[in-house]
Amino acid sequence: MSSNPAPTALRRSLGLWAIVGLGLGYMTPMTVFDTFGIVTGETNGVVPSAYLFALVAMVFTAISYGRMTRVFPSAGSAYTYASETIHPNVGFLVGWSSLLDYLLLPLVNALIVRLYLESFFPQVPGWIWVVGYVAAITAMNLFSMSSTSRVNGILVAFQIVLIGVFVALTWTALNAGAGNGTAFSLAPLFHSGVHLGAVIGGATVVCFSFIGFDAITMYTEEAKDTKTVPKAIVLALMIGGAIFFVAAWFAQSRFPTLAGFSFTDDTLPEIALKTGGLLFQILFISAAVAAAVASSLASHASVSRMIYVMARNGNGRISRTLSYVHPKFRTPATAVLLVGAVSLLAAAFTLEFVSSMINFGALIAFTVVNATVIIHFAIRRKQFRGAKQVVRNIVLPAIGMVLTGVLWANLHIDALTYGLIWLTIGIITLVVLTRAFRRRLGVKLDDDGEGDPAVITREGAPVDSAR
């Protein structure tokens, strides 16, 4: 028996629907109304088609995430899968690329809340709202993951109820002759003047909304049963995708063009006012604030888990500090505090600047996860000896790679520029950590509570390291 004290592990407190709720909170259903004007202009009025294209691309990737989660039940997500199936150095770069997006999402939500509150209280300096808001979100993530999931669930439910009210009011307006005059017109999907390139361009914008189903894998080490995580991934994606599509369909049917909108960069307030009047606008904006809070809770929790796992695999004082788990709260305390510190930058940055850097790393991670399925099952385990195995282990992930690759190639030039700069910094960091690639990075998976990490065989099955 080892004389060293066993490290504190994360608490397994999350059930299936708690994890699904965290994924939906991360995806932020209300976002469809914020970006409606931008995507309408990008696609020439077929926002639902953009969501449908993005959803199809994400479905193939979700299948790959689900399969790799069963093989490697660790909170590291794409970072772990790439490390184990390709090379730890590749895994580090995938994790580093994703880290940019995951770190920025809590910051974006804090920035959005700052903008909402500044519009209501222009005399109060914005940094005060940022400090108070970030402190509250950080404290909740620090003290209890189960409490975070419960609050998140309430906020997600509030959003869904308000979206349901929007659909009902819009249905009534359409039947009265507003917009397209019917909810059954195919114009929101396709009409003259619409081109596939424009739809793909719109999909690169709305795919930001789907970043969240993959973050579910970050909660693997806190799930009561790790077998529920793959199911939660698919459920969160399909439920979220259905909400996005239905909301976009009714919004596009009611507002086929942007005529009459005075501010198209964020159409949510005007959509609410035109749909149900001032009272509904107040409630709808309240739901938007709730959406930002829910996304803050979920994104803050997930990125802190990613930092924790990456640090757990390193050596030295910095790694030990970032992988610290609070013995009472059983949360990655230092990582949670670090994410909170980064989120404070919401007091200085603009939404346009921050949002331009998001999506680069996430789409890289999506593409690589699809590749790991092919590498692990088809190449390493030689599972390609029948039509079923070829489809599951080669065709489906290959389609996922192509679709996410198409989205990646169509990203805005700013996203590519800032993303490549961040990736370059990651390469330099990797060179330093590995002493010019002379030292191999390690990969430690889920701690078993007794101080021994789980060991993964070449076939991908976890075994007890004590044996």
mmCIF file of N, CA and C in Angstrom, residues 81-183:
data_model
loop_
_atom_site.group_PDB
_atom_site.id
_atom_site.type_symbol
_atom_site.label_atom_id
_atom_site.label_comp_id
_atom_site.label_asym_id
_atom_site.label_seq_id
_atom_site.Cartn_x
_atom_site.Cartn_y
_atom_site.Cartn_z
ATOM 1 N N TYR A 81 -8.663 11.837 -26.308
ATOM 2 C CA TYR A 81 -8.809 10.918 -27.437
ATOM 3 C C TYR A 81 -7.639 11.045 -28.409
ATOM 4 N N ALA A 82 -7.253 12.292 -28.718
ATOM 5 C CA ALA A 82 -6.131 12.504 -29.632
ATOM 6 C C ALA A 82 -4.821 12.046 -29.011
ATOM 7 N N SER A 83 -4.651 12.290 -27.714
ATOM 8 C CA SER A 83 -3.423 11.872 -27.026
ATOM 9 C C SER A 83 -3.250 10.367 -27.068
ATOM 10 N N GLU A 84 -4.340 9.644 -26.838
ATOM 11 C CA GLU A 84 -4.270 8.189 -26.741
ATOM 12 C C GLU A 84 -4.210 7.504 -28.101
ATOM 13 N N THR A 85 -4.915 8.044 -29.099
ATOM 14 C CA THR A 85 -4.979 7.349 -30.384
ATOM 15 C C THR A 85 -3.945 7.838 -31.394
ATOM 16 N N ILE A 86 -3.526 9.083 -31.294
ATOM 17 C CA ILE A 86 -2.563 9.620 -32.255
ATOM 18 C C ILE A 86 -1.209 9.804 -31.579
ATOM 19 N N HIS A 87 -1.103 10.819 -30.711
ATOM 20 C CA HIS A 87 0.147 11.079 -29.991
ATOM 21 C C HIS A 87 -0.151 12.129 -28.929
ATOM 22 N N PRO A 88 0.491 12.029 -27.748
ATOM 23 C CA PRO A 88 0.263 13.039 -26.710
ATOM 24 C C PRO A 88 0.535 14.469 -27.171
ATOM 25 N N ASN A 89 1.525 14.642 -28.057
ATOM 26 C CA ASN A 89 1.813 15.989 -28.553
ATOM 27 C C ASN A 89 0.659 16.534 -29.390
ATOM 28 N N VAL A 90 0.072 15.677 -30.207
ATOM 29 C CA VAL A 90 -1.091 16.076 -31.000
ATOM 30 C C VAL A 90 -2.261 16.384 -30.068
ATOM 31 N N GLY A 91 -2.424 15.542 -29.052
ATOM 32 C CA GLY A 91 -3.492 15.772 -28.088
ATOM 33 C C GLY A 91 -3.343 17.109 -27.394
ATOM 34 N N PHE A 92 -2.102 17.452 -27.045
ATOM 35 C CA PHE A 92 -1.869 18.739 -26.390
ATOM 36 C C PHE A 92 -2.289 19.891 -27.299
ATOM 37 N N LEU A 93 -1.948 19.823 -28.573
ATOM 38 C CA LEU A 93 -2.288 20.906 -29.496
ATOM 39 C C LEU A 93 -3.787 20.989 -29.742
ATOM 40 N N VAL A 94 -4.456 19.830 -29.781
ATOM 41 C CA VAL A 94 -5.919 19.830 -29.915
ATOM 42 C C VAL A 94 -6.549 20.459 -28.681
ATOM 43 N N GLY A 95 -6.052 20.046 -27.497
ATOM 44 C CA GLY A 95 -6.564 20.625 -26.263
ATOM 45 C C GLY A 95 -6.279 22.111 -26.171
ATOM 46 N N TRP A 96 -5.094 22.514 -26.595
ATOM 47 C CA TRP A 96 -4.730 23.928 -26.570
ATOM 48 C C TRP A 96 -5.631 24.742 -27.495
ATOM 49 N N SER A 97 -5.883 24.214 -28.694
ATOM 50 C CA SER A 97 -6.759 24.916 -29.648
ATOM 51 C C SER A 97 -8.162 25.062 -29.080
ATOM 52 N N SER A 98 -8.685 23.988 -28.488
ATOM 53 C CA SER A 98 -10.029 24.026 -27.915
ATOM 54 C C SER A 98 -10.098 24.956 -26.721
ATOM 55 N N LEU A 99 -8.973 25.047 -26.002
ATOM 56 C CA LEU A 99 -8.943 25.856 -24.789
ATOM 57 C C LEU A 99 -9.282 27.314 -25.084
ATOM 58 N N LEU A 100 -8.881 27.810 -26.243
ATOM 59 C CA LEU A 100 -9.187 29.191 -26.609
ATOM 60 C C LEU A 100 -10.689 29.419 -26.631
ATOM 61 N N ASP A 101 -11.412 28.525 -27.311
ATOM 62 C CA ASP A 101 -12.862 28.674 -27.410
ATOM 63 C C ASP A 101 -13.532 28.511 -26.053
ATOM 64 N N TYR A 102 -13.114 27.475 -25.318
ATOM 65 C CA TYR A 102 -13.754 27.198 -24.041
ATOM 66 C C TYR A 102 -13.496 28.307 -23.020
ATOM 67 N N LEU A 103 -12.299 28.893 -23.051
ATOM 68 C CA LEU A 103 -11.995 29.999 -22.140
ATOM 69 C C LEU A 103 -12.789 31.251 -22.501
ATOM 70 N N LEU A 104 -13.015 31.443 -23.804
ATOM 71 C CA LEU A 104 -13.702 32.652 -24.246
ATOM 72 C C LEU A 104 -15.206 32.599 -24.017
ATOM 73 N N LEU A 105 -15.791 31.412 -23.977
ATOM 74 C CA LEU A 105 -17.246 31.329 -23.823
ATOM 75 C C LEU A 105 -17.744 31.898 -22.494
ATOM 76 N N PRO A 106 -17.125 31.562 -21.347
ATOM 77 C CA PRO A 106 -17.545 32.238 -20.110
ATOM 78 C C PRO A 106 -17.341 33.748 -20.187
ATOM 79 N N LEU A 107 -16.257 34.167 -20.851
ATOM 80 C CA LEU A 107 -15.995 35.589 -21.008
ATOM 81 C C LEU A 107 -17.080 36.254 -21.859
ATOM 82 N N VAL A 108 -17.487 35.578 -22.942
ATOM 83 C CA VAL A 108 -18.542 36.118 -23.815
ATOM 84 C C VAL A 108 -19.838 36.303 -23.037
ATOM 85 N N ASN A 109 -20.190 35.326 -22.229
ATOM 86 C CA ASN A 109 -21.440 35.434 -21.464
ATOM 87 C C ASN A 109 -21.381 36.574 -20.457
ATOM 88 N N ALA A 110 -20.225 36.744 -19.807
ATOM 89 C CA ALA A 110 -20.067 37.866 -18.884
ATOM 90 C C ALA A 110 -20.170 39.196 -19.626
ATOM 91 N N LEU A 111 -19.633 39.218 -20.844
ATOM 92 C CA LEU A 111 -19.684 40.432 -21.653
ATOM 93 C C LEU A 111 -21.122 40.749 -22.069
ATOM 94 N N ILE A 112 -21.869 39.707 -22.458
ATOM 95 C CA ILE A 112 -23.273 39.908 -22.859
ATOM 96 C C ILE A 112 -24.094 40.443 -21.687
ATOM 97 N N VAL A 113 -23.909 39.864 -20.508
ATOM 98 C CA VAL A 113 -24.624 40.342 -19.322
ATOM 99 C C VAL A 113 -24.241 41.788 -19.024
ATOM 100 N N ARG A 114 -22.948 42.103 -19.179
ATOM 101 C CA ARG A 114 -22.511 43.493 -18.978
ATOM 102 C C ARG A 114 -23.250 44.439 -19.917
ATOM 103 N N LEU A 115 -23.388 44.041 -21.194
ATOM 104 C CA LEU A 115 -24.063 44.899 -22.180
ATOM 105 C C LEU A 115 -25.538 45.071 -21.837
ATOM 106 N N TYR A 116 -26.193 43.978 -21.406
ATOM 107 C CA TYR A 116 -27.605 44.075 -21.005
ATOM 108 C C TYR A 116 -27.760 45.051 -19.838
ATOM 109 N N LEU A 117 -26.926 44.878 -18.816
ATOM 110 C CA LEU A 117 -27.059 45.698 -17.612
ATOM 111 C C LEU A 117 -26.654 47.151 -17.875
ATOM 112 N N GLU A 118 -25.679 47.363 -18.746
ATOM 113 C CA GLU A 118 -25.298 48.729 -19.102
ATOM 114 C C GLU A 118 -26.436 49.456 -19.813
ATOM 115 N N SER A 119 -27.220 48.700 -20.606
ATOM 116 C CA SER A 119 -28.339 49.329 -21.299
ATOM 117 C C SER A 119 -29.434 49.759 -20.327
ATOM 118 N N PHE A 120 -29.576 49.024 -19.217
ATOM 119 C CA PHE A 120 -30.578 49.376 -18.216
ATOM 120 C C PHE A 120 -30.046 50.422 -17.225
ATOM 121 N N PHE A 121 -28.747 50.334 -16.910
ATOM 122 C CA PHE A 121 -28.153 51.233 -15.918
ATOM 123 C C PHE A 121 -26.885 51.879 -16.505
ATOM 124 N N PRO A 122 -27.054 52.797 -17.454
ATOM 125 C CA PRO A 122 -25.888 53.377 -18.148
ATOM 126 C C PRO A 122 -24.971 54.181 -17.241
ATOM 127 N N GLN A 123 -25.472 54.597 -16.077
ATOM 128 C CA GLN A 123 -24.648 55.413 -15.186
ATOM 129 C C GLN A 123 -23.673 54.580 -14.362
ATOM 130 N N VAL A 124 -23.864 53.251 -14.334
ATOM 131 C CA VAL A 124 -22.986 52.369 -13.556
ATOM 132 C C VAL A 124 -21.850 51.864 -14.451
ATOM 133 N N PRO A 125 -20.587 52.008 -14.023
ATOM 134 C CA PRO A 125 -19.458 51.507 -14.819
ATOM 135 C C PRO A 125 -19.593 50.011 -15.103
ATOM 136 N N GLY A 126 -19.292 49.599 -16.346
ATOM 137 C CA GLY A 126 -19.462 48.208 -16.745
ATOM 138 C C GLY A 126 -18.633 47.224 -15.954
ATOM 139 N N TRP A 127 -17.440 47.658 -15.498
ATOM 140 C CA TRP A 127 -16.572 46.720 -14.797
ATOM 141 C C TRP A 127 -17.186 46.247 -13.482
ATOM 142 N N ILE A 128 -18.046 47.062 -12.879
ATOM 143 C CA ILE A 128 -18.697 46.658 -11.630
ATOM 144 C C ILE A 128 -19.602 45.456 -11.878
ATOM 145 N N TRP A 129 -20.375 45.501 -12.975
ATOM 146 C CA TRP A 129 -21.250 44.371 -13.304
ATOM 147 C C TRP A 129 -20.426 43.117 -13.585
ATOM 148 N N VAL A 130 -19.315 43.287 -14.295
ATOM 149 C CA VAL A 130 -18.477 42.137 -14.652
ATOM 150 C C VAL A 130 -17.904 41.479 -13.407
ATOM 151 N N VAL A 131 -17.361 42.272 -12.504
ATOM 152 C CA VAL A 131 -16.760 41.725 -11.288
ATOM 153 C C VAL A 131 -17.798 40.989 -10.444
ATOM 154 N N GLY A 132 -18.948 41.613 -10.241
ATOM 155 C CA GLY A 132 -19.989 40.969 -9.438
ATOM 156 C C GLY A 132 -20.515 39.705 -10.074
ATOM 157 N N TYR A 133 -20.758 39.755 -11.374
ATOM 158 C CA TYR A 133 -21.307 38.596 -12.084
ATOM 159 C C TYR A 133 -20.308 37.438 -12.104
ATOM 160 N N VAL A 134 -19.061 37.729 -12.477
ATOM 161 C CA VAL A 134 -18.044 36.674 -12.550
ATOM 162 C C VAL A 134 -17.799 36.065 -11.169
ATOM 163 N N ALA A 135 -17.816 36.900 -10.126
ATOM 164 C CA ALA A 135 -17.618 36.384 -8.768
ATOM 165 C C ALA A 135 -18.718 35.391 -8.391
ATOM 166 N N ALA A 136 -19.967 35.705 -8.751
ATOM 167 C CA ALA A 136 -21.088 34.822 -8.422
ATOM 168 C C ALA A 136 -20.990 33.494 -9.168
ATOM 169 N N ILE A 137 -20.689 33.559 -10.478
ATOM 170 C CA ILE A 137 -20.570 32.335 -11.282
ATOM 171 C C ILE A 137 -19.406 31.486 -10.790
ATOM 172 N N THR A 138 -18.286 32.122 -10.499
ATOM 173 C CA THR A 138 -17.105 31.390 -10.030
ATOM 174 C C THR A 138 -17.373 30.717 -8.688
ATOM 175 N N ALA A 139 -18.035 31.434 -7.790
ATOM 176 C CA ALA A 139 -18.335 30.873 -6.469
ATOM 177 C C ALA A 139 -19.231 29.651 -6.579
ATOM 178 N N MET A 140 -20.237 29.721 -7.437
ATOM 179 C CA MET A 140 -21.157 28.595 -7.574
ATOM 180 C C MET A 140 -20.439 27.371 -8.137
ATOM 181 N N ASN A 141 -19.553 27.580 -9.122
ATOM 182 C CA ASN A 141 -18.795 26.461 -9.681
ATOM 183 C C ASN A 141 -17.770 25.926 -8.690
ATOM 184 N N LEU A 142 -17.296 26.780 -7.811
ATOM 185 C CA LEU A 142 -16.280 26.353 -6.843
ATOM 186 C C LEU A 142 -16.870 25.492 -5.736
ATOM 187 N N PHE A 143 -18.050 25.872 -5.248
ATOM 188 C CA PHE A 143 -18.591 25.224 -4.056
ATOM 189 C C PHE A 143 -19.321 23.912 -4.323
ATOM 190 N N SER A 144 -20.014 23.798 -5.478
ATOM 191 C CA SER A 144 -20.803 22.582 -5.676
ATOM 192 C C SER A 144 -21.188 22.406 -7.131
ATOM 193 N N MET A 145 -20.835 21.263 -7.703
ATOM 194 C CA MET A 145 -21.233 20.967 -9.073
ATOM 195 C C MET A 145 -22.703 20.594 -9.142
ATOM 196 N N SER A 146 -23.217 19.926 -8.129
ATOM 197 C CA SER A 146 -24.628 19.532 -8.147
ATOM 198 C C SER A 146 -25.529 20.758 -8.058
ATOM 199 N N SER A 147 -25.151 21.740 -7.242
ATOM 200 C CA SER A 147 -25.929 22.980 -7.163
ATOM 201 C C SER A 147 -25.877 23.734 -8.485
ATOM 202 N N THR A 148 -24.712 23.720 -9.116
ATOM 203 C CA THR A 148 -24.577 24.366 -10.422
ATOM 204 C C THR A 148 -25.530 23.754 -11.425
ATOM 205 N N SER A 149 -25.613 22.416 -11.445
ATOM 206 C CA SER A 149 -26.487 21.744 -12.412
ATOM 207 C C SER A 149 -27.957 22.025 -12.124
ATOM 208 N N ARG A 150 -28.340 22.139 -10.843
ATOM 209 C CA ARG A 150 -29.747 22.414 -10.511
ATOM 210 C C ARG A 150 -30.151 23.820 -10.963
ATOM 211 N N VAL A 151 -29.316 24.806 -10.658
ATOM 212 C CA VAL A 151 -29.611 26.179 -11.088
ATOM 213 C C VAL A 151 -29.646 26.251 -12.606
ATOM 214 N N ASN A 152 -28.694 25.594 -13.249
ATOM 215 C CA ASN A 152 -28.653 25.559 -14.708
ATOM 216 C C ASN A 152 -29.947 24.978 -15.276
ATOM 217 N N GLY A 153 -30.439 23.891 -14.661
ATOM 218 C CA GLY A 153 -31.669 23.260 -15.142
ATOM 219 C C GLY A 153 -32.872 24.191 -15.080
ATOM 220 N N ILE A 154 -32.974 24.956 -14.002
ATOM 221 C CA ILE A 154 -34.078 25.916 -13.862
ATOM 222 C C ILE A 154 -34.004 26.985 -14.953
ATOM 223 N N LEU A 155 -32.801 27.491 -15.206
ATOM 224 C CA LEU A 155 -32.624 28.542 -16.204
ATOM 225 C C LEU A 155 -32.902 28.028 -17.617
ATOM 226 N N VAL A 156 -32.490 26.797 -17.903
ATOM 227 C CA VAL A 156 -32.765 26.204 -19.214
ATOM 228 C C VAL A 156 -34.269 26.026 -19.411
ATOM 229 N N ALA A 157 -34.956 25.548 -18.369
ATOM 230 C CA ALA A 157 -36.411 25.366 -18.454
ATOM 231 C C ALA A 157 -37.113 26.699 -18.721
ATOM 232 N N PHE A 158 -36.640 27.767 -18.086
ATOM 233 C CA PHE A 158 -37.217 29.097 -18.288
ATOM 234 C C PHE A 158 -37.079 29.521 -19.748
ATOM 235 N N GLN A 159 -35.918 29.263 -20.341
ATOM 236 C CA GLN A 159 -35.712 29.599 -21.750
ATOM 237 C C GLN A 159 -36.679 28.839 -22.649
ATOM 238 N N ILE A 160 -36.797 27.539 -22.418
ATOM 239 C CA ILE A 160 -37.638 26.698 -23.270
ATOM 240 C C ILE A 160 -39.098 27.117 -23.180
ATOM 241 N N VAL A 161 -39.556 27.473 -21.986
ATOM 242 C CA VAL A 161 -40.936 27.932 -21.818
ATOM 243 C C VAL A 161 -41.175 29.201 -22.627
ATOM 244 N N LEU A 162 -40.252 30.155 -22.551
ATOM 245 C CA LEU A 162 -40.412 31.417 -23.289
ATOM 246 C C LEU A 162 -40.349 31.196 -24.790
ATOM 247 N N ILE A 163 -39.511 30.271 -25.246
ATOM 248 C CA ILE A 163 -39.475 29.947 -26.680
ATOM 249 C C ILE A 163 -40.798 29.323 -27.105
ATOM 250 N N GLY A 164 -41.378 28.483 -26.242
ATOM 251 C CA GLY A 164 -42.691 27.902 -26.520
ATOM 252 C C GLY A 164 -43.764 28.968 -26.647
ATOM 253 N N VAL A 165 -43.718 29.979 -25.782
ATOM 254 C CA VAL A 165 -44.673 31.089 -25.864
ATOM 255 C C VAL A 165 -44.470 31.852 -27.170
ATOM 256 N N PHE A 166 -43.215 32.064 -27.561
ATOM 257 C CA PHE A 166 -42.931 32.734 -28.832
ATOM 258 C C PHE A 166 -43.540 31.971 -30.005
ATOM 259 N N VAL A 167 -43.376 30.659 -30.014
ATOM 260 C CA VAL A 167 -43.933 29.836 -31.097
ATOM 261 C C VAL A 167 -45.450 29.963 -31.142
ATOM 262 N N ALA A 168 -46.097 29.937 -29.979
ATOM 263 C CA ALA A 168 -47.556 30.040 -29.931
ATOM 264 C C ALA A 168 -48.029 31.404 -30.451
ATOM 265 N N LEU A 169 -47.372 32.474 -30.022
ATOM 266 C CA LEU A 169 -47.754 33.810 -30.480
ATOM 267 C C LEU A 169 -47.507 33.971 -31.976
ATOM 268 N N THR A 170 -46.410 33.412 -32.454
ATOM 269 C CA THR A 170 -46.089 33.512 -33.879
ATOM 270 C C THR A 170 -47.070 32.707 -34.714
ATOM 271 N N TRP A 171 -47.466 31.546 -34.222
ATOM 272 C CA TRP A 171 -48.465 30.718 -34.919
ATOM 273 C C TRP A 171 -49.752 31.519 -35.117
ATOM 274 N N THR A 172 -50.178 32.196 -34.080
ATOM 275 C CA THR A 172 -51.392 33.018 -34.168
ATOM 276 C C THR A 172 -51.226 34.148 -35.182
ATOM 277 N N ALA A 173 -50.061 34.805 -35.151
ATOM 278 C CA ALA A 173 -49.809 35.905 -36.079
ATOM 279 C C ALA A 173 -49.749 35.428 -37.526
ATOM 280 N N LEU A 174 -49.144 34.266 -37.753
ATOM 281 C CA LEU A 174 -49.077 33.720 -39.110
ATOM 282 C C LEU A 174 -50.462 33.385 -39.645
ATOM 283 N N ASN A 175 -51.286 32.802 -38.802
ATOM 284 C CA ASN A 175 -52.649 32.473 -39.222
ATOM 285 C C ASN A 175 -53.475 33.725 -39.514
ATOM 286 N N ALA A 176 -53.049 34.847 -38.934
ATOM 287 C CA ALA A 176 -53.738 36.118 -39.180
ATOM 288 C C ALA A 176 -53.192 36.840 -40.405
ATOM 289 N N GLY A 177 -52.201 36.222 -41.085
ATOM 290 C CA GLY A 177 -51.683 36.795 -42.316
ATOM 291 C C GLY A 177 -50.338 37.470 -42.212
ATOM 292 N N ALA A 178 -49.696 37.454 -41.040
ATOM 293 C CA ALA A 178 -48.393 38.096 -40.881
ATOM 294 C C ALA A 178 -47.303 37.265 -41.551
ATOM 295 N N GLY A 179 -46.206 37.899 -41.920
ATOM 296 C CA GLY A 179 -45.069 37.186 -42.494
ATOM 297 C C GLY A 179 -45.424 36.412 -43.736
ATOM 298 N N ASN A 180 -45.104 35.122 -43.764
ATOM 299 C CA ASN A 180 -45.428 34.256 -44.895
ATOM 300 C C ASN A 180 -46.891 33.861 -44.927
ATOM 301 N N GLY A 181 -47.627 34.179 -43.869
ATOM 302 C CA GLY A 181 -49.049 33.853 -43.823
ATOM 303 C C GLY A 181 -49.347 32.425 -43.446
ATOM 304 N N THR A 182 -48.315 31.618 -43.239
ATOM 305 C CA THR A 182 -48.492 30.222 -42.836
ATOM 306 C C THR A 182 -47.180 29.690 -42.274
ATOM 307 N N ALA A 183 -47.304 28.729 -41.371
ATOM 308 C CA ALA A 183 -46.112 28.096 -40.811
ATOM 309 C C ALA A 183 -45.643 26.931 -41.664
#
